[in-house]
Coordinates of C-alpha atoms in Angstrom, one line a residue:
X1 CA -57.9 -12.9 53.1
X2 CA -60.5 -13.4 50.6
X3 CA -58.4 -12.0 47.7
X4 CA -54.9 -13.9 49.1
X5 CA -57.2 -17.5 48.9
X6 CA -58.3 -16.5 45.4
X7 CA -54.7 -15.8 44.5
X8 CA -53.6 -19.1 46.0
X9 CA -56.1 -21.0 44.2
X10 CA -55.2 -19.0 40.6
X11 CA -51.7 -19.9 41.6
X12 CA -52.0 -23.4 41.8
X13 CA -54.1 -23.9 38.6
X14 CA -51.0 -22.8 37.3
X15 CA -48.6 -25.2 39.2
X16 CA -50.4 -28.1 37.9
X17 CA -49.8 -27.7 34.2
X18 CA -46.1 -26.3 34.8
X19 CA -45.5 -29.4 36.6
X20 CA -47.8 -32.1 34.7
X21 CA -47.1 -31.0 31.0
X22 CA -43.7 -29.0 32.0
X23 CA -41.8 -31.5 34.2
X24 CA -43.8 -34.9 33.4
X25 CA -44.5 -34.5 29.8
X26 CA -48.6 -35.5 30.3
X27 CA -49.1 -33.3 27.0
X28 CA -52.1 -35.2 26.1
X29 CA -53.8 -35.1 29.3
X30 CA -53.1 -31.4 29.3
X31 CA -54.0 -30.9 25.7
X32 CA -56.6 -33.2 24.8
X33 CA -57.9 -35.0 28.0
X34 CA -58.6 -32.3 29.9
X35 CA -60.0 -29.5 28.0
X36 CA -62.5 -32.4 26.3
X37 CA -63.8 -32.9 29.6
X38 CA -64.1 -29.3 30.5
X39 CA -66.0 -28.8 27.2
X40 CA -68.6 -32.0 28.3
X41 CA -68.8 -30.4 31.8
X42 CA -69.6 -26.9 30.6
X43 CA -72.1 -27.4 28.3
X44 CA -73.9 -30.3 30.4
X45 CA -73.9 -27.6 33.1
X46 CA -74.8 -24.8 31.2
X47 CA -77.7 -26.5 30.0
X48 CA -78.3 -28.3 33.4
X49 CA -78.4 -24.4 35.0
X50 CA -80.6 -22.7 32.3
X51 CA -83.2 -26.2 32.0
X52 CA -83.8 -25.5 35.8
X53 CA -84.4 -21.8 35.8
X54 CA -86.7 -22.4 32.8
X55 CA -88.9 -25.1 35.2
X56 CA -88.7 -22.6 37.9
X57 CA -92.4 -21.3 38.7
X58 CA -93.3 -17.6 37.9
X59 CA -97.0 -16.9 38.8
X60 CA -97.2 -13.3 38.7
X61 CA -95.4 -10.8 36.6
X62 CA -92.4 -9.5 38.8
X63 CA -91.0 -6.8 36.2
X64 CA -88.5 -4.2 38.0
X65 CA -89.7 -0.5 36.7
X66 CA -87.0 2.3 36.0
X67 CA -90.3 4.5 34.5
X68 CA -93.7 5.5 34.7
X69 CA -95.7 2.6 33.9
X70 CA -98.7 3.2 31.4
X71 CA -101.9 4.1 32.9
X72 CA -104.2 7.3 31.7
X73 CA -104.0 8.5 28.0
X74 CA -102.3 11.8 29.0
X75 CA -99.2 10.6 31.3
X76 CA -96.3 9.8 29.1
X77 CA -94.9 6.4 30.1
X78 CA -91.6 5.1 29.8
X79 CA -92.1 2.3 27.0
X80 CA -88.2 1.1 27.6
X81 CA -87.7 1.1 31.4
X82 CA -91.1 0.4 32.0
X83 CA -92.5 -1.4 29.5
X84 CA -96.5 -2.5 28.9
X85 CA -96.2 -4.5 25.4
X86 CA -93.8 -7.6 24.0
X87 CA -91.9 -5.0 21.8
X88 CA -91.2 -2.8 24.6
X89 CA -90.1 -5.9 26.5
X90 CA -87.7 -6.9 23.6
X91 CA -86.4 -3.2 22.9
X92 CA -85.5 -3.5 27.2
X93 CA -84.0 -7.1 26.8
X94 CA -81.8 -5.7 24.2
X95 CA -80.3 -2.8 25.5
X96 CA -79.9 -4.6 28.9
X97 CA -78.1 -7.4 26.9
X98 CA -75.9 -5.8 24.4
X99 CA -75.6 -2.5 26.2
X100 CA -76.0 -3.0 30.3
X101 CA -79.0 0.0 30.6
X102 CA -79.6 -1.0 34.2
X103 CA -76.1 -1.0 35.4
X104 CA -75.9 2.4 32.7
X105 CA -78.4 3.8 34.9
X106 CA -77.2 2.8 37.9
X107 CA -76.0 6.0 40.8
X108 CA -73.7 6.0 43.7
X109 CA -75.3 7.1 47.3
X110 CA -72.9 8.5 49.3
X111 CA -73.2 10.4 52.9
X112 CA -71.7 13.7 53.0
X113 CA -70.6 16.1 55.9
X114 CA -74.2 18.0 57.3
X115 CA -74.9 15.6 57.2
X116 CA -76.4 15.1 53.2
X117 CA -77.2 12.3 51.5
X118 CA -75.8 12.8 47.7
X119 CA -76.5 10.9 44.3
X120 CA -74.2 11.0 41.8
X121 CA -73.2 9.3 38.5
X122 CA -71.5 5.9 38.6
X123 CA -70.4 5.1 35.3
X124 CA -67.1 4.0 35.6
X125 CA -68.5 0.7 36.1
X126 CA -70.4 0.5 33.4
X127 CA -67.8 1.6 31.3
X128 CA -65.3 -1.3 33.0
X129 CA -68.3 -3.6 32.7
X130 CA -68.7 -3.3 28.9
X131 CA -65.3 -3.0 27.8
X132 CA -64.4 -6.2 30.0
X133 CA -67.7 -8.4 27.9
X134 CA -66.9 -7.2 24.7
X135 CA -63.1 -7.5 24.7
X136 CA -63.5 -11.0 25.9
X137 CA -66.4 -11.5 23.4
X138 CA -63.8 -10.7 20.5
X139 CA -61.3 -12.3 22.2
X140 CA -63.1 -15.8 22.0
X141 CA -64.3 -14.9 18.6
X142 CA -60.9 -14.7 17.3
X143 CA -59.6 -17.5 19.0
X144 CA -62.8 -19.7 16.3
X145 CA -59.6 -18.8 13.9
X146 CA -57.5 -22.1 15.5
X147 CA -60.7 -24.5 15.1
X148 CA -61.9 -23.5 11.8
X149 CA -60.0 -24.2 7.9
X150 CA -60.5 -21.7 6.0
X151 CA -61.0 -19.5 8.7
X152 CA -64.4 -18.0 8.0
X153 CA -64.2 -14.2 6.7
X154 CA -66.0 -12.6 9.9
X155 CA -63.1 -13.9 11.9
X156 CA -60.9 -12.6 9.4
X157 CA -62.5 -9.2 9.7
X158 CA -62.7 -9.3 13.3
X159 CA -58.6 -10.4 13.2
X160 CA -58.1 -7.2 11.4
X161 CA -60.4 -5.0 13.1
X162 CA -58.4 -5.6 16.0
X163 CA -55.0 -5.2 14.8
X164 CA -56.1 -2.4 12.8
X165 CA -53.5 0.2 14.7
X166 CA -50.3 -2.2 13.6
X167 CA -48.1 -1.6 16.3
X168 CA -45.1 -3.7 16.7
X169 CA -44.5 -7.4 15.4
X170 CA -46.3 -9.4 16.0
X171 CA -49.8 -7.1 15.8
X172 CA -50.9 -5.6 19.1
X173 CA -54.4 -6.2 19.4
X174 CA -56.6 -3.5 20.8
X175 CA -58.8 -5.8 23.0
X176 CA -55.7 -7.3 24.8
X177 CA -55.2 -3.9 26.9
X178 CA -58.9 -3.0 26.7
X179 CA -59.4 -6.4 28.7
X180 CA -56.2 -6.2 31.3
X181 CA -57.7 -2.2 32.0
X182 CA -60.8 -3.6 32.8
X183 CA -59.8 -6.6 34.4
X184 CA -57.3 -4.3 36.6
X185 CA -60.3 -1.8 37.5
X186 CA -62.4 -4.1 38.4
X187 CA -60.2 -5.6 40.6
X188 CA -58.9 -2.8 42.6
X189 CA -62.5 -1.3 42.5
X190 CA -63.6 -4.2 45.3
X191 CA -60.3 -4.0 46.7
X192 CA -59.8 -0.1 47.3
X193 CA -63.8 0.3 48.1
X194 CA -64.6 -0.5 51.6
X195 CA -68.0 -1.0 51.4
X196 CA -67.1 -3.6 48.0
X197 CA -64.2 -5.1 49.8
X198 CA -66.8 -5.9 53.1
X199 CA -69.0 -8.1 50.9
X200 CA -67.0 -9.1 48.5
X201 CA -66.4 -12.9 48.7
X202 CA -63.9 -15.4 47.0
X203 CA -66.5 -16.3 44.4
X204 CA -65.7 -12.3 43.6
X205 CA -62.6 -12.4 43.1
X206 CA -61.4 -15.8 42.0
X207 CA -63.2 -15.6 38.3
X208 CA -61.5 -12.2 38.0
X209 CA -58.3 -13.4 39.1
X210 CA -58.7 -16.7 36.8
X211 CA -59.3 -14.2 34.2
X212 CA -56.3 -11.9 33.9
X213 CA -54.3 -15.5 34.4
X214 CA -55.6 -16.9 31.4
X215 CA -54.9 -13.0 29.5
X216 CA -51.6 -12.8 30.8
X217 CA -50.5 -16.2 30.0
X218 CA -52.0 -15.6 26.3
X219 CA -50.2 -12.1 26.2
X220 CA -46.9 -13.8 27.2
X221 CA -47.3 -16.7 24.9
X222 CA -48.1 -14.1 21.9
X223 CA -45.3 -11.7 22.8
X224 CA -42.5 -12.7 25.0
X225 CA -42.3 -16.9 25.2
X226 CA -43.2 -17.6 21.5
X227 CA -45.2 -20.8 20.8
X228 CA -45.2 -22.4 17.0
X229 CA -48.8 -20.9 15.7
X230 CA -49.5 -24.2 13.7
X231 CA -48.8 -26.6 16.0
X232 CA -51.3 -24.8 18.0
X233 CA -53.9 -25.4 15.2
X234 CA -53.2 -28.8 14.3
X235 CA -53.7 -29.4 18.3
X236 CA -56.9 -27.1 18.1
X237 CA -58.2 -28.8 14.7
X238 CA -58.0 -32.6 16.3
X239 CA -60.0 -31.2 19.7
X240 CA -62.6 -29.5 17.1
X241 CA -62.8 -33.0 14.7
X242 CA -62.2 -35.3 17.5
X243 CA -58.7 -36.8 15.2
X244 CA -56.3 -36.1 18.5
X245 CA -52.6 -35.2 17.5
X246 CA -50.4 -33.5 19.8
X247 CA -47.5 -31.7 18.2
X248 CA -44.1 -31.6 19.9
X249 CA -42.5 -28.1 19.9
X250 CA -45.9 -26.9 21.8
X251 CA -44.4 -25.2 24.7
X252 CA -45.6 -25.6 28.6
X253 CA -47.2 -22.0 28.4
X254 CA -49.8 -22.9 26.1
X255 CA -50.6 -26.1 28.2
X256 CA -51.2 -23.5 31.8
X257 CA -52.9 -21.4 29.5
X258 CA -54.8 -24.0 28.2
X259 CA -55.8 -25.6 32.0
X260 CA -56.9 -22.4 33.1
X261 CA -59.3 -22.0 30.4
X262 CA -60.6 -25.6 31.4
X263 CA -60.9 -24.4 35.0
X264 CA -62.8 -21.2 34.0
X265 CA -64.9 -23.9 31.4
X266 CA -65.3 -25.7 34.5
X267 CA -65.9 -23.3 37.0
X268 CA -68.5 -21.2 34.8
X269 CA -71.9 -23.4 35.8
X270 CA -71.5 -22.9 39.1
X271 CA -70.6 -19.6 39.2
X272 CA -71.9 -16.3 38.9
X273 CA -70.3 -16.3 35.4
X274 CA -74.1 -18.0 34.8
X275 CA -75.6 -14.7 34.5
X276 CA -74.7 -15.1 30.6
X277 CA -77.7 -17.6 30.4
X278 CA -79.5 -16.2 33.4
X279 CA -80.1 -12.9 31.9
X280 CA -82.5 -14.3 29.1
X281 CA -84.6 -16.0 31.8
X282 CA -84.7 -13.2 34.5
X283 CA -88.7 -12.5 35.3
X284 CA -87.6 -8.9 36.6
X285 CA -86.4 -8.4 32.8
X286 CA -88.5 -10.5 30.1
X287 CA -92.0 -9.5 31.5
X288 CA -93.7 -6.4 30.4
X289 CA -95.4 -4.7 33.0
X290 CA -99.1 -4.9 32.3
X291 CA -100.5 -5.6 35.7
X292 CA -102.8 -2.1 35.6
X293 CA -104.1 -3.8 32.2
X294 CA -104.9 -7.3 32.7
X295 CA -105.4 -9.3 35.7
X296 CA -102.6 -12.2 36.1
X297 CA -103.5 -15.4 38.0
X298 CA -101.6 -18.0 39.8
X299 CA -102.6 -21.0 37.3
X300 CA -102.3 -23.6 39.6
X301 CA -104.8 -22.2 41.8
X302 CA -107.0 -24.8 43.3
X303 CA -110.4 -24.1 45.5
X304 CA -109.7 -23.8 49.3
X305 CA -112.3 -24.0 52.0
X306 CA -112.5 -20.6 53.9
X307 CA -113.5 -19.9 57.4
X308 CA -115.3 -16.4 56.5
X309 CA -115.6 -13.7 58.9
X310 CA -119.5 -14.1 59.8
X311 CA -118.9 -18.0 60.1
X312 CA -116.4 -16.9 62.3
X313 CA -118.4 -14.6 64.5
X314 CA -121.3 -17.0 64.5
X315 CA -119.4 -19.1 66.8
X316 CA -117.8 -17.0 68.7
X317 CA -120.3 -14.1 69.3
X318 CA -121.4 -15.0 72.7
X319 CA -117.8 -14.7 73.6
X320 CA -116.9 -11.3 71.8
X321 CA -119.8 -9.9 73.4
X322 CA -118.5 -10.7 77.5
X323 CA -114.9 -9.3 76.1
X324 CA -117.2 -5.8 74.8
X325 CA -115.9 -6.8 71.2
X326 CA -117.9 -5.1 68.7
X327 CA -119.9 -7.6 66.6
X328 CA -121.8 -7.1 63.1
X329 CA -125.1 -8.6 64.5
X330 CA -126.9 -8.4 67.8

């Protein structure tokens, strides 16, 4: 039920532009109004999100350990997993950002006939996990080539790394069935999985579903309902410089493929989609583990009046002594 109310929800995101921009003609709202206020709402969110996690109090240092932490000269500690220093901290940061060493490292329990408990290696999702970011991450990057004239020459290498294998006309581009694999795996992963379809929830599977909508409507507008490239830009270039013109011959796919990314734009602060920002500000992460080395403090502590233990049998020895308590002093 949880994936069918996802797909409902995916399904009528789409509706909306087919019927808006398709059968009423609102091609401004759906091309300028809209995605201007999904742009204001993400970013005020985003920043809303990552201002409040950065107020949030962390007294103590909370680093998760993968190693042996650094204690005596002669026990080799794990400066990466379990690191004592800032360098060590940043060297972790950056393999958990740009790489994904925790979920790398990461093994599947399973119970076995016997019966055994058995680990084994569980990097399939990894492997989903990263080619999913970074095909997306390329995706968008290339994408900077309808807001930008001249299109700067890292976009034009990207555009080319891409399309480097040529097939067909136009270009297939690499990341395009890198990112429906992915999207597909990790789909069916929480669907065929009982134990990851039991906790999944619609907040699961609803950014995934938005996802592949937004692909496949971007696929099918590159290769099957062809759209005019330079309308697109000239749409693109008045949303980047704020000088609105919306072309004619734009067809209604690019305005539901255009919603959905406002939805996702719209959707992503509140979501778990936040863990793009969250990541940098994650205590279990950006804290080296030096707790054996120095002593760490709650800084707002403040002096509290104690009730010690020999206050506290001073007034009630008498009584300990008629229960046969044992007492420090006669």
């Amino acid at each position: 039920m949880n994936v069918l109310y996802s797909l409902l929800l995916v399904l009528a995101l789409v509706v909306i532009p087919l019927v808006g921009a398709g059968a009423l003609g609102w091609h401004t709202l759906f091309g300028v109004f809209i995605p201007l206020f999904a742009v204001v709402v993400f970013l005020a969110g985003f920043v809303y999100r990552v201002m409040e996690w950065g107020r949030s109090a962390v007294p103590f240092r909370i680093p998760t350990t993968g190693g042996q932490q650094e204690s005596l000269s002669w026990i080799k500690p794990s400066k990466l997993d379990n690191p004592s220093t800032t360098a060590g901290t940043v060297g972790r940061m950056i393999l958990e950002i740009l790489l994904f060493r925790s979920l790398f490292r990461n093994t599947r329990v399973q119970l076995t006939t016997g019966p055994k408990l058995s680990y084994g290696s569980s990097k399939w999702l990894w492997l989903g996990a990263i080619a999913f970011h970074y095909s997306f991450f390329i995706i968008l990057a290339r994408h900077m080539r309808f807001f930008t004239e001249p299109v700067p020459v890292p976009f034009e290498w990207l555009d080319k790394l891409d399309g480097i294998l040529q097939i067909g006309v136009p270009t297939l581009y690499m990341t395009e069935i890198v990112i429906l694999a992915a999207l597909a795996y990790l789909f069916l992963r929480r669907v065929v999985v009982p134990q990851l379809r039991y906790i999944s929830l619609p907040a699961d599977y609803f950014p995934l579903l938005l996802i592949l909508a937004i692909v496949v409507s971007g696929v099918l507008m590159r290769y099957f309902i062809r759209t005019d490239i330079m309308d697109i830009k000239s749409l693109a270039m008045g949303l980047a410089t704020l000088n609105f013109t919306v072309p004619e011959g734009i067809g209604v796919i690019f305005y539901i493929h255009m919603f959905l990314v406002s939805a996702l734009l719209v959707y992503f602060p509140m979501s778990k989609l936040m863990h793009l920002g969250g990541v940098f500000l994650t205590p279990t992460r950006n804290l080296s583990n030096n707790n054996r080395m120095q002593r760490h403090v709650n800084p707002w502590n403040y002096p509290v009046k104690v009730h010690t233990y020999e206050e506290w049998e001073n007034e009630y020895r008498d009584k300990m002594k008629e229960a046969g308590l044992p007492v420090e002093k006669e």
